[in-house]
Amino acid sequence: MAGLNLADDTPMEVVPEEPAKPPAAVEKLIEEAKVAIAEQEKSEKRSLSLVVVGHVDAGKSTMMGRLLYELGRVDEKKRIANERGSAKIGKSSFSWAWELDGTQEERERGITMDIALQTLNTPHRIITILDAPGHRDFIPNMISGASQADCALLVVDAAVGEFEAGFERGGQTREHLLLVRSLGVSQVVVAVNKLDQVEWAKSRYDEIVGLLKPFLVQSGFHPSKTKFVPVAAMDGVNLARREPANSMLYKWYKGPTLVDLLDALDAPTRDVNAPVRFPISNVFKGSTSGVSVSGRVCGGIVVAGERLRIIPGDESATVKLIDNDGENLAWAGAGSNVNLTLTGVDPISLNIDSVLCRPGNIVPLTSTFTAKIIVFDIQIPITAGTSIELFHHSRDVPASISRLISVLDRSNGSVVKSKPRVLTKNMSAEVEISLRGSAYSGPASRALPVPLEPFSVNKEMGRILIRRGGETIGAGVVLELLT
Amino acid sequence: MKLVAKRVEKDGSGRITVRPEDDEDMWHLYNLIQAGDRVRAAGIRRVQNVSTTGSVDSRRIRLHLTLAVTRVTWAPSAAPGAESGTTSGAPNAAPAATAMVEVSGRVAEENQHVKLGAFHTLDIEVNKDVRIEKDEGGWDSVALGRVEESCVPGRGAEVAAIVCGEGSAIFCLLSEHMTVVLQRLEVPIPRKISTQSSAHEKGLSRYYQSLYASFLRHVPYSSPALRAIVIASPGWTRDAVFDFIMAEASRTSNKALLTARNKFIKVHVNSPHVHSLVEALKSPEIASQMKETKFAREGIMLDKFFKMLASDEMRAWYGPDHVALASDRGAIGTLMISDELFRSSDPAMRKKFVSIVEDVQQKGGEVLIFSSMHESGQQLNQLTGIAAILTFPLDIEVVEAEEREAKEEAERRKAEAEGTAA
């Protein structure tokens, strides 16, 4: 018996496995990319991404369509085609929006349903535009877009009654602003649209600015990082060029145009040394062989030719091509929105909301975690066990708030009360969130874990939003992964 | 379920014999049978005989066994619709029972094949009598209420619900006490890329195709017991889905489906998850039709509780201890309690909850026992499983302070009593 070493309690020494090192060629490319990115940060021309938000029918897509035309991204032929097409089904007022609203259903209904991606070139910036849907049913898509953005452009409708509808309780002007702020966007440009419908009245413009300013401050936007601009998107007034001085607007407005403001947006610094995280926001069949995925690099540098793990799952894929707006790149750094063409993988293992990581350092999976949340302006309080939808990048999963740990002081984060019975509006709290399984009993009732990281490890991977019954009830950051 | 025989004494001991008929009856049995009961039902047991020469002869024998129950397990049905087409011959009939209740324990009555104390696991079978025997106090009001409820003929109004979002669909079948998730369908749809690409449209049509195929397989649309087919979704997916189903039905001239057209109800919900079912069921379109069904009532009441929590926190209490305190003060107007609490293996716990229920009923309050196989029951389970709407506001802190005082008082008295005795 002694020979079996049964009494020996000294644990076997566990030799940690060396993480797989990327091949030398890939490593060289990463080094090159780091140098290039450092240089780019000093240069004049910098890239950033901008999400366009606002209440439904504020004119977001129309403004972007017109802006693309003004900056020469849409040629005359296409413009005429859109004009004809939209007039044919009796929706000629949507002709500019057709540039971004590509699907048949969007065009027929005259409403944006999903994010549209475009690139704008201003004198000093390369701006990736994410045109978000304004309708409340499509907020999941809007969240998916906003989590890929650095800055936001808020479009509000100046027409009488329309602005108020968007700004009221339950209006999307309000909700979108809170959402983008919670997702880490700190700069916002507010375009007051459709001023031509109120005869370019300065009083109306001032009224709207006066109403929005306090709300923006209250939502956590710094006043120096919020800019306002009056425009009329349909006619292209004050978008890219100034009108003659005698026009209605320029009698009282002497400020910059929309493009001037966009050109002056600050590009954030990127964390290129972080581990690679690439949350997938779209999977489609590319023009070449292989599958294409698009998304935003949320940390590190992705280089062509390397092999990435797909989380969740056991598969990995080789990055064959990286392209951005039709241009092939050798690498893509944190913060860039790119398409990756992947080979050596079955498309079935790629899902919208999977995360690509480098094999040596993969994102953890979790089904229960603690988070620090801020409760929004809600009517029905949050109790332990509240069913919620958890949003994280493009992922939308059912979950429940399994435990209310403590109520925190909003200003200094100290514990005010532990184990509260309910959370009411505007509270800050620490809670435990568990994902829900898909069935009521049996094996399927176990929840499938999702990739998440604590906020302290990766900011972009650690932000979550919680919604209930079509209303965003809170936003927060992941503190600790429990399982 | 059919009640075959019932003999319950005043002290709550006695036996009841029932004959389960469908999935829901299985669920009732799962809730009725508890560890410690004796259950007699038909089962199959392998019996080994060793002959004098030493050869082993093993046979399967069908026999009635009485078990002293140690464990009861429940396995929900796996897509009942899938089998109904093949087994019953008539396509699209009401689904056959496939849920399983297993009762394990030691044999309590010996017979010529099985020794006393041998272990056995019985699969409770449909259309076979089951006798449940409980000890004193076992047949409490909740258990008897359940037997009565399950033996009412003519229930079984069912609702099929499809909760869909772009690219996903969940097929559910709701009966009085159960929600069965028949299938979840997920079809990857590429999101829109550019104005030229048709990948999105292709993905969509693939999604509608597979949704229609699953619909035919799972939804017993021609069964007369099926009251309504609810299509719930955010956005406009429900319209597109309904149009597609109808278009396909007329293309393939599916008469049965076309006549079921007025069973369809389209409802707006905010998210494409199962928990939206509660939202769908309390929408005015459905609430007016389904008012008297259990699941609609549960959903409405739970909603009322949450609203009360928002408007008057002192009248909405939850958690076993708090609710017990409220019950002591006769404050409970509506008690919501999950059947999961009654399934507790600890008889003292069960007794405690039963006494709360009886107490509330005695004082004229309403008691709703939620089924944890429904979404509303799941949500109540998350909320500790018990909640109450009070008839008058009570402050928890004050009540807790009172309790503490009373306890201290009692202790002091006791100490004094001991002091004087000594």
PDB file of N, CA and C in Angstrom, chain A residues 98-104 106-107 109 111-112 114-116 137-138 141 144 281-284 352 379-381 383-385 387-389 396 398 400 421-422 436 438 440-441 469-470, chain B residues 74 76 166 179 181 184 189-193 195-196 200-201 234-236 268 270-275 277 279 306-307 309-310 313 316-318 322 373-375 378-379 382-383 396:
ATOM      1  N   TRP A  98     -32.177  56.955 -47.797  1.00  0.00           N
ATOM      2  CA  TRP A  98     -32.012  55.686 -48.505  1.00  0.00           C
ATOM      3  C   TRP A  98     -30.559  55.293 -48.657  1.00  0.00           C
ATOM      4  N   GLU A  99     -29.673  56.297 -48.607  1.00  0.00           N
ATOM      5  CA  GLU A  99     -28.260  56.000 -48.715  1.00  0.00           C
ATOM      6  C   GLU A  99     -27.828  55.088 -47.560  1.00  0.00           C
ATOM      7  N   LEU A 100     -28.458  55.258 -46.401  1.00  0.00           N
ATOM      8  CA  LEU A 100     -28.066  54.449 -45.244  1.00  0.00           C
ATOM      9  C   LEU A 100     -29.060  53.337 -44.926  1.00  0.00           C
ATOM     10  N   ASP A 101     -30.334  53.587 -45.218  1.00  0.00           N
ATOM     11  CA  ASP A 101     -31.337  52.561 -44.943  1.00  0.00           C
ATOM     12  C   ASP A 101     -31.414  51.630 -46.136  1.00  0.00           C
ATOM     13  N   GLY A 102     -30.618  50.588 -46.095  1.00  0.00           N
ATOM     14  CA  GLY A 102     -30.446  49.758 -47.279  1.00  0.00           C
ATOM     15  C   GLY A 102     -31.495  48.677 -47.479  1.00  0.00           C
ATOM     16  N   THR A 103     -32.039  48.123 -46.394  1.00  0.00           N
ATOM     17  CA  THR A 103     -32.890  46.959 -46.595  1.00  0.00           C
ATOM     18  C   THR A 103     -34.272  47.376 -47.081  1.00  0.00           C
ATOM     19  N   GLN A 104     -34.915  46.407 -47.684  1.00  0.00           N
ATOM     20  CA  GLN A 104     -36.218  46.674 -48.299  1.00  0.00           C
ATOM     21  C   GLN A 104     -37.230  47.142 -47.263  1.00  0.00           C
ATOM     22  N   GLU A 106     -36.730  48.582 -44.357  1.00  0.00           N
ATOM     23  CA  GLU A 106     -36.436  49.923 -43.860  1.00  0.00           C
ATOM     24  C   GLU A 106     -36.951  50.975 -44.830  1.00  0.00           C
ATOM     25  N   ARG A 107     -36.759  50.699 -46.120  1.00  0.00           N
ATOM     26  CA  ARG A 107     -37.183  51.683 -47.109  1.00  0.00           C
ATOM     27  C   ARG A 107     -38.697  51.782 -47.183  1.00  0.00           C
ATOM     28  N   ARG A 109     -40.861  51.108 -44.848  1.00  0.00           N
ATOM     29  CA  ARG A 109     -41.442  51.708 -43.652  1.00  0.00           C
ATOM     30  C   ARG A 109     -40.923  53.107 -43.392  1.00  0.00           C
ATOM     31  N   ILE A 111     -38.035  53.870 -41.995  1.00  0.00           N
ATOM     32  CA  ILE A 111     -37.511  53.911 -40.635  1.00  0.00           C
ATOM     33  C   ILE A 111     -36.213  53.105 -40.581  1.00  0.00           C
ATOM     34  N   THR A 112     -35.231  53.578 -39.838  1.00  0.00           N
ATOM     35  CA  THR A 112     -33.997  52.817 -39.711  1.00  0.00           C
ATOM     36  C   THR A 112     -34.215  51.729 -38.667  1.00  0.00           C
ATOM     37  N   ASP A 114     -31.602  49.094 -38.257  1.00  0.00           N
ATOM     38  CA  ASP A 114     -30.320  48.584 -37.781  1.00  0.00           C
ATOM     39  C   ASP A 114     -29.222  49.599 -38.072  1.00  0.00           C
ATOM     40  N   ILE A 115     -28.096  49.391 -37.408  1.00  0.00           N
ATOM     41  CA  ILE A 115     -26.955  50.282 -37.564  1.00  0.00           C
ATOM     42  C   ILE A 115     -26.440  50.259 -39.008  1.00  0.00           C
ATOM     43  N   ALA A 116     -26.144  51.452 -39.539  1.00  0.00           N
ATOM     44  CA  ALA A 116     -25.493  51.528 -40.845  1.00  0.00           C
ATOM     45  C   ALA A 116     -24.113  52.130 -40.623  1.00  0.00           C
ATOM     46  N   ASP A 137     -38.138  50.140 -30.308  1.00  0.00           N
ATOM     47  CA  ASP A 137     -38.030  48.686 -30.417  1.00  0.00           C
ATOM     48  C   ASP A 137     -36.651  48.239 -30.885  1.00  0.00           C
ATOM     49  N   PHE A 138     -35.886  49.169 -31.440  1.00  0.00           N
ATOM     50  CA  PHE A 138     -34.594  48.765 -31.996  1.00  0.00           C
ATOM     51  C   PHE A 138     -33.430  49.255 -31.152  1.00  0.00           C
ATOM     52  N   ASN A 141     -30.212  47.292 -31.154  1.00  0.00           N
ATOM     53  CA  ASN A 141     -29.294  47.570 -32.255  1.00  0.00           C
ATOM     54  C   ASN A 141     -28.524  48.857 -32.009  1.00  0.00           C
ATOM     55  N   SER A 144     -25.746  48.198 -29.673  1.00  0.00           N
ATOM     56  CA  SER A 144     -24.652  47.527 -30.357  1.00  0.00           C
ATOM     57  C   SER A 144     -23.788  48.539 -31.108  1.00  0.00           C
ATOM     58  N   SER A 281     -19.795  42.271 -34.284  1.00  0.00           N
ATOM     59  CA  SER A 281     -21.124  42.875 -34.370  1.00  0.00           C
ATOM     60  C   SER A 281     -21.872  42.423 -35.613  1.00  0.00           C
ATOM     61  N   ASN A 282     -21.196  41.790 -36.542  1.00  0.00           N
ATOM     62  CA  ASN A 282     -21.885  41.295 -37.733  1.00  0.00           C
ATOM     63  C   ASN A 282     -21.086  40.153 -38.359  1.00  0.00           C
ATOM     64  N   VAL A 283     -21.786  39.165 -38.848  1.00  0.00           N
ATOM     65  CA  VAL A 283     -21.151  38.050 -39.556  1.00  0.00           C
ATOM     66  C   VAL A 283     -21.807  37.960 -40.920  1.00  0.00           C
ATOM     67  N   PHE A 284     -21.027  37.957 -41.977  1.00  0.00           N
ATOM     68  CA  PHE A 284     -21.628  37.833 -43.304  1.00  0.00           C
ATOM     69  C   PHE A 284     -20.647  37.150 -44.230  1.00  0.00           C
ATOM     70  N   ILE A 352     -22.873  36.561 -34.075  1.00  0.00           N
ATOM     71  CA  ILE A 352     -22.878  37.961 -33.679  1.00  0.00           C
ATOM     72  C   ILE A 352     -22.821  37.942 -32.168  1.00  0.00           C
ATOM     73  N   GLN A 379     -39.929  53.775 -12.599  1.00  0.00           N
ATOM     74  CA  GLN A 379     -41.124  53.887 -11.776  1.00  0.00           C
ATOM     75  C   GLN A 379     -41.298  52.689 -10.862  1.00  0.00           C
ATOM     76  N   ILE A 380     -41.084  51.495 -11.436  1.00  0.00           N
ATOM     77  CA  ILE A 380     -41.199  50.292 -10.616  1.00  0.00           C
ATOM     78  C   ILE A 380     -39.817  49.965 -10.067  1.00  0.00           C
ATOM     79  N   PRO A 381     -39.674  49.895  -8.755  1.00  0.00           N
ATOM     80  CA  PRO A 381     -38.345  49.675  -8.191  1.00  0.00           C
ATOM     81  C   PRO A 381     -37.778  48.294  -8.530  1.00  0.00           C
ATOM     82  N   THR A 383     -36.276  44.849  -7.397  1.00  0.00           N
ATOM     83  CA  THR A 383     -36.201  43.981  -6.235  1.00  0.00           C
ATOM     84  C   THR A 383     -35.216  42.864  -6.563  1.00  0.00           C
ATOM     85  N   ALA A 384     -34.872  42.098  -5.546  1.00  0.00           N
ATOM     86  CA  ALA A 384     -34.067  40.915  -5.833  1.00  0.00           C
ATOM     87  C   ALA A 384     -34.919  40.018  -6.708  1.00  0.00           C
ATOM     88  N   GLY A 385     -34.352  39.477  -7.762  1.00  0.00           N
ATOM     89  CA  GLY A 385     -35.110  38.588  -8.625  1.00  0.00           C
ATOM     90  C   GLY A 385     -35.763  39.265  -9.805  1.00  0.00           C
ATOM     91  N   SER A 387     -36.476  40.331 -13.339  1.00  0.00           N
ATOM     92  CA  SER A 387     -36.038  39.820 -14.637  1.00  0.00           C
ATOM     93  C   SER A 387     -35.577  40.980 -15.502  1.00  0.00           C
ATOM     94  N   ILE A 388     -34.408  40.860 -16.039  1.00  0.00           N
ATOM     95  CA  ILE A 388     -33.882  41.946 -16.853  1.00  0.00           C
ATOM     96  C   ILE A 388     -33.310  41.389 -18.145  1.00  0.00           C
ATOM     97  N   GLU A 389     -33.032  42.296 -19.067  1.00  0.00           N
ATOM     98  CA  GLU A 389     -32.248  41.922 -20.233  1.00  0.00           C
ATOM     99  C   GLU A 389     -30.888  42.577 -20.058  1.00  0.00           C
ATOM    100  N   ASP A 396     -27.532  40.353 -26.174  1.00  0.00           N
ATOM    101  CA  ASP A 396     -28.746  40.692 -25.449  1.00  0.00           C
ATOM    102  C   ASP A 396     -29.229  39.389 -24.833  1.00  0.00           C
ATOM    103  N   PRO A 398     -31.222  37.222 -21.485  1.00  0.00           N
ATOM    104  CA  PRO A 398     -32.072  37.349 -20.315  1.00  0.00           C
ATOM    105  C   PRO A 398     -31.277  37.060 -19.040  1.00  0.00           C
ATOM    106  N   SER A 400     -31.265  37.894 -14.405  1.00  0.00           N
ATOM    107  CA  SER A 400     -32.028  38.438 -13.301  1.00  0.00           C
ATOM    108  C   SER A 400     -31.071  38.998 -12.268  1.00  0.00           C
ATOM    109  N   ARG A 421     -33.904  46.237   0.482  1.00  0.00           N
ATOM    110  CA  ARG A 421     -35.062  45.459   0.043  1.00  0.00           C
ATOM    111  C   ARG A 421     -35.388  45.775  -1.407  1.00  0.00           C
ATOM    112  N   VAL A 422     -35.279  47.043  -1.754  1.00  0.00           N
ATOM    113  CA  VAL A 422     -35.539  47.469  -3.139  1.00  0.00           C
ATOM    114  C   VAL A 422     -34.529  48.543  -3.524  1.00  0.00           C
ATOM    115  N   ARG A 436     -30.014  33.865 -17.023  1.00  0.00           N
ATOM    116  CA  ARG A 436     -31.092  32.894 -16.912  1.00  0.00           C
ATOM    117  C   ARG A 436     -30.959  31.837 -17.983  1.00  0.00           C
ATOM    118  N   SER A 438     -32.601  28.775 -20.484  1.00  0.00           N
ATOM    119  CA  SER A 438     -33.626  28.925 -21.493  1.00  0.00           C
ATOM    120  C   SER A 438     -34.879  28.125 -21.180  1.00  0.00           C
ATOM    121  N   TYR A 440     -37.495  26.005 -18.040  1.00  0.00           N
ATOM    122  CA  TYR A 440     -37.875  26.119 -16.648  1.00  0.00           C
ATOM    123  C   TYR A 440     -37.296  25.008 -15.790  1.00  0.00           C
ATOM    124  N   SER A 441     -37.057  23.863 -16.376  1.00  0.00           N
ATOM    125  CA  SER A 441     -36.441  22.793 -15.607  1.00  0.00           C
ATOM    126  C   SER A 441     -35.674  21.918 -16.572  1.00  0.00           C
ATOM    127  N   GLY A 469     -38.613  45.435 -19.731  1.00  0.00           N
ATOM    128  CA  GLY A 469     -39.850  45.870 -20.377  1.00  0.00           C
ATOM    129  C   GLY A 469     -39.688  47.053 -21.318  1.00  0.00           C
ATOM    130  N   GLY A 470     -38.620  47.039 -22.134  1.00  0.00           N
ATOM    131  CA  GLY A 470     -38.471  48.086 -23.130  1.00  0.00           C
ATOM    132  C   GLY A 470     -37.987  49.408 -22.576  1.00  0.00           C
TER     133      GLY A 470
ATOM    134  N   TRP B  74     -38.732  15.118 -11.566  1.00  0.00           N
ATOM    135  CA  TRP B  74     -39.627  15.575 -12.614  1.00  0.00           C
ATOM    136  C   TRP B  74     -38.806  15.839 -13.871  1.00  0.00           C
ATOM    137  N   PRO B  76     -39.534  17.420 -17.616  1.00  0.00           N
ATOM    138  CA  PRO B  76     -40.574  18.009 -18.453  1.00  0.00           C
ATOM    139  C   PRO B  76     -40.601  17.335 -19.814  1.00  0.00           C
ATOM    140  N   GLU B 166     -35.906  39.249 -34.598  1.00  0.00           N
ATOM    141  CA  GLU B 166     -35.338  38.992 -35.910  1.00  0.00           C
ATOM    142  C   GLU B 166     -34.285  37.887 -35.786  1.00  0.00           C
ATOM    143  N   THR B 179     -45.899  25.923 -18.566  1.00  0.00           N
ATOM    144  CA  THR B 179     -45.440  26.478 -19.824  1.00  0.00           C
ATOM    145  C   THR B 179     -44.361  25.539 -20.313  1.00  0.00           C
ATOM    146  N   VAL B 181     -41.547  24.944 -23.077  1.00  0.00           N
ATOM    147  CA  VAL B 181     -40.812  25.525 -24.194  1.00  0.00           C
ATOM    148  C   VAL B 181     -40.558  24.402 -25.188  1.00  0.00           C
ATOM    149  N   ARG B 184     -36.529  26.308 -29.373  1.00  0.00           N
ATOM    150  CA  ARG B 184     -36.017  27.626 -29.659  1.00  0.00           C
ATOM    151  C   ARG B 184     -35.303  27.558 -30.990  1.00  0.00           C
ATOM    152  N   ILE B 189     -28.877  35.842 -39.051  1.00  0.00           N
ATOM    153  CA  ILE B 189     -29.218  36.746 -40.147  1.00  0.00           C
ATOM    154  C   ILE B 189     -28.126  37.805 -40.204  1.00  0.00           C
ATOM    155  N   PRO B 190     -27.414  37.908 -41.314  1.00  0.00           N
ATOM    156  CA  PRO B 190     -26.410  38.966 -41.394  1.00  0.00           C
ATOM    157  C   PRO B 190     -27.096  40.322 -41.279  1.00  0.00           C
ATOM    158  N   ARG B 191     -26.488  41.241 -40.560  1.00  0.00           N
ATOM    159  CA  ARG B 191     -27.113  42.558 -40.465  1.00  0.00           C
ATOM    160  C   ARG B 191     -26.819  43.316 -41.743  1.00  0.00           C
ATOM    161  N   LYS B 192     -27.520  44.407 -41.933  1.00  0.00           N
ATOM    162  CA  LYS B 192     -27.343  45.112 -43.209  1.00  0.00           C
ATOM    163  C   LYS B 192     -25.918  45.623 -43.330  1.00  0.00           C
ATOM    164  N   ILE B 193     -25.362  45.502 -44.504  1.00  0.00           N
ATOM    165  CA  ILE B 193     -23.978  45.913 -44.687  1.00  0.00           C
ATOM    166  C   ILE B 193     -23.950  47.145 -45.574  1.00  0.00           C
ATOM    167  N   THR B 195     -25.980  49.025 -49.210  1.00  0.00           N
ATOM    168  CA  THR B 195     -27.264  49.053 -49.893  1.00  0.00           C
ATOM    169  C   THR B 195     -27.368  47.990 -50.973  1.00  0.00           C
ATOM    170  N   GLN B 196     -26.218  47.502 -51.432  1.00  0.00           N
ATOM    171  CA  GLN B 196     -26.282  46.545 -52.547  1.00  0.00           C
ATOM    172  C   GLN B 196     -26.506  45.106 -52.086  1.00  0.00           C
ATOM    173  N   HIS B 200     -28.935  40.190 -46.094  1.00  0.00           N
ATOM    174  CA  HIS B 200     -29.915  40.356 -45.025  1.00  0.00           C
ATOM    175  C   HIS B 200     -31.261  39.748 -45.431  1.00  0.00           C
ATOM    176  N   GLU B 201     -31.693  40.054 -46.649  1.00  0.00           N
ATOM    177  CA  GLU B 201     -32.981  39.539 -47.119  1.00  0.00           C
ATOM    178  C   GLU B 201     -32.961  38.013 -47.229  1.00  0.00           C
ATOM    179  N   PRO B 234     -40.924  42.291 -30.648  1.00  0.00           N
ATOM    180  CA  PRO B 234     -40.710  43.724 -30.805  1.00  0.00           C
ATOM    181  C   PRO B 234     -40.684  44.071 -32.300  1.00  0.00           C
ATOM    182  N   GLY B 235     -40.753  45.320 -32.617  1.00  0.00           N
ATOM    183  CA  GLY B 235     -40.684  45.723 -34.021  1.00  0.00           C
ATOM    184  C   GLY B 235     -41.864  45.214 -34.815  1.00  0.00           C
ATOM    185  N   TRP B 236     -41.608  44.807 -36.063  1.00  0.00           N
ATOM    186  CA  TRP B 236     -42.708  44.348 -36.923  1.00  0.00           C
ATOM    187  C   TRP B 236     -42.570  42.883 -37.285  1.00  0.00           C
ATOM    188  N   HIS B 268     -47.480  43.110 -29.146  1.00  0.00           N
ATOM    189  CA  HIS B 268     -46.176  43.760 -29.078  1.00  0.00           C
ATOM    190  C   HIS B 268     -45.537  43.474 -27.722  1.00  0.00           C
ATOM    191  N   ASN B 270     -41.471  43.779 -25.632  1.00  0.00           N
ATOM    192  CA  ASN B 270     -40.270  44.588 -25.743  1.00  0.00           C
ATOM    193  C   ASN B 270     -38.975  43.828 -25.963  1.00  0.00           C
ATOM    194  N   SER B 271     -38.997  42.526 -25.719  1.00  0.00           N
ATOM    195  CA  SER B 271     -37.765  41.803 -25.972  1.00  0.00           C
ATOM    196  C   SER B 271     -38.084  40.395 -26.436  1.00  0.00           C
ATOM    197  N   PRO B 272     -37.204  39.807 -27.220  1.00  0.00           N
ATOM    198  CA  PRO B 272     -37.497  38.482 -27.774  1.00  0.00           C
ATOM    199  C   PRO B 272     -37.118  37.341 -26.845  1.00  0.00           C
ATOM    200  N   HIS B 273     -37.263  37.491 -25.532  1.00  0.00           N
ATOM    201  CA  HIS B 273     -36.914  36.427 -24.604  1.00  0.00           C
ATOM    202  C   HIS B 273     -38.163  35.790 -23.998  1.00  0.00           C
ATOM    203  N   VAL B 274     -37.982  34.619 -23.371  1.00  0.00           N
ATOM    204  CA  VAL B 274     -39.138  33.921 -22.800  1.00  0.00           C
ATOM    205  C   VAL B 274     -39.828  34.773 -21.746  1.00  0.00           C
ATOM    206  N   HIS B 275     -39.058  35.559 -20.999  1.00  0.00           N
ATOM    207  CA  HIS B 275     -39.705  36.287 -19.922  1.00  0.00           C
ATOM    208  C   HIS B 275     -40.654  37.366 -20.436  1.00  0.00           C
ATOM    209  N   LEU B 277     -43.099  36.650 -22.059  1.00  0.00           N
ATOM    210  CA  LEU B 277     -44.408  36.001 -22.046  1.00  0.00           C
ATOM    211  C   LEU B 277     -45.337  36.686 -21.044  1.00  0.00           C
ATOM    212  N   GLU B 279     -45.283  39.724 -20.176  1.00  0.00           N
ATOM    213  CA  GLU B 279     -45.687  40.979 -20.788  1.00  0.00           C
ATOM    214  C   GLU B 279     -46.782  40.740 -21.828  1.00  0.00           C
ATOM    215  N   PHE B 306     -45.806  44.527  -8.205  1.00  0.00           N
ATOM    216  CA  PHE B 306     -44.675  45.393  -8.525  1.00  0.00           C
ATOM    217  C   PHE B 306     -45.102  46.854  -8.552  1.00  0.00           C
ATOM    218  N   LYS B 307     -46.320  47.096  -9.073  1.00  0.00           N
ATOM    219  CA  LYS B 307     -46.813  48.470  -9.111  1.00  0.00           C
ATOM    220  C   LYS B 307     -47.005  48.984  -7.692  1.00  0.00           C
ATOM    221  N   LEU B 309     -45.369  48.023  -5.118  1.00  0.00           N
ATOM    222  CA  LEU B 309     -44.037  48.239  -4.577  1.00  0.00           C
ATOM    223  C   LEU B 309     -43.546  49.645  -4.948  1.00  0.00           C
ATOM    224  N   ALA B 310     -43.935  50.083  -6.131  1.00  0.00           N
ATOM    225  CA  ALA B 310     -43.503  51.402  -6.577  1.00  0.00           C
ATOM    226  C   ALA B 310     -44.303  52.499  -5.904  1.00  0.00           C
ATOM    227  N   GLU B 313     -44.728  51.329  -0.922  1.00  0.00           N
ATOM    228  CA  GLU B 313     -43.807  50.250  -0.550  1.00  0.00           C
ATOM    229  C   GLU B 313     -44.260  49.511   0.712  1.00  0.00           C
ATOM    230  N   ALA B 316     -46.492  46.363   0.043  1.00  0.00           N
ATOM    231  CA  ALA B 316     -46.014  45.242  -0.774  1.00  0.00           C
ATOM    232  C   ALA B 316     -44.834  44.618  -0.044  1.00  0.00           C
ATOM    233  N   TRP B 317     -45.059  43.450   0.469  1.00  0.00           N
ATOM    234  CA  TRP B 317     -44.004  42.765   1.225  1.00  0.00           C
ATOM    235  C   TRP B 317     -43.626  41.469   0.536  1.00  0.00           C
ATOM    236  N   TYR B 318     -42.346  41.091   0.694  1.00  0.00           N
ATOM    237  CA  TYR B 318     -41.959  39.777   0.177  1.00  0.00           C
ATOM    238  C   TYR B 318     -40.931  39.133   1.094  1.00  0.00           C
ATOM    239  N   HIS B 322     -40.885  38.098   6.402  1.00  0.00           N
ATOM    240  CA  HIS B 322     -41.697  39.309   6.399  1.00  0.00           C
ATOM    241  C   HIS B 322     -43.164  38.995   6.191  1.00  0.00           C
ATOM    242  N   MET B 373     -43.860  26.342 -13.130  1.00  0.00           N
ATOM    243  CA  MET B 373     -43.636  26.009 -14.530  1.00  0.00           C
ATOM    244  C   MET B 373     -44.145  27.125 -15.437  1.00  0.00           C
ATOM    245  N   HIS B 374     -44.592  28.209 -14.860  1.00  0.00           N
ATOM    246  CA  HIS B 374     -44.976  29.373 -15.648  1.00  0.00           C
ATOM    247  C   HIS B 374     -43.950  30.467 -15.447  1.00  0.00           C
ATOM    248  N   GLU B 375     -43.899  31.359 -16.392  1.00  0.00           N
ATOM    249  CA  GLU B 375     -42.952  32.461 -16.288  1.00  0.00           C
ATOM    250  C   GLU B 375     -43.223  33.295 -15.033  1.00  0.00           C
ATOM    251  N   GLN B 378     -41.823  31.606 -12.118  1.00  0.00           N
ATOM    252  CA  GLN B 378     -40.365  31.721 -12.105  1.00  0.00           C
ATOM    253  C   GLN B 378     -39.951  33.061 -11.521  1.00  0.00           C
ATOM    254  N   GLN B 379     -40.670  34.089 -11.924  1.00  0.00           N
ATOM    255  CA  GLN B 379     -40.314  35.418 -11.422  1.00  0.00           C
ATOM    256  C   GLN B 379     -40.605  35.510  -9.929  1.00  0.00           C
ATOM    257  N   GLN B 382     -37.858  33.830  -8.085  1.00  0.00           N
ATOM    258  CA  GLN B 382     -36.697  34.705  -7.961  1.00  0.00           C
ATOM    259  C   GLN B 382     -36.882  35.663  -6.794  1.00  0.00           C
ATOM    260  N   LEU B 383     -38.140  36.023  -6.571  1.00  0.00           N
ATOM    261  CA  LEU B 383     -38.467  36.980  -5.509  1.00  0.00           C
ATOM    262  C   LEU B 383     -38.790  36.194  -4.234  1.00  0.00           C
ATOM    263  N   ILE B 396     -42.019  47.929   7.747  1.00  0.00           N
ATOM    264  CA  ILE B 396     -41.251  46.738   8.110  1.00  0.00           C
ATOM    265  C   ILE B 396     -40.370  46.984   9.324  1.00  0.00           C
TER     266      ILE B 396
END
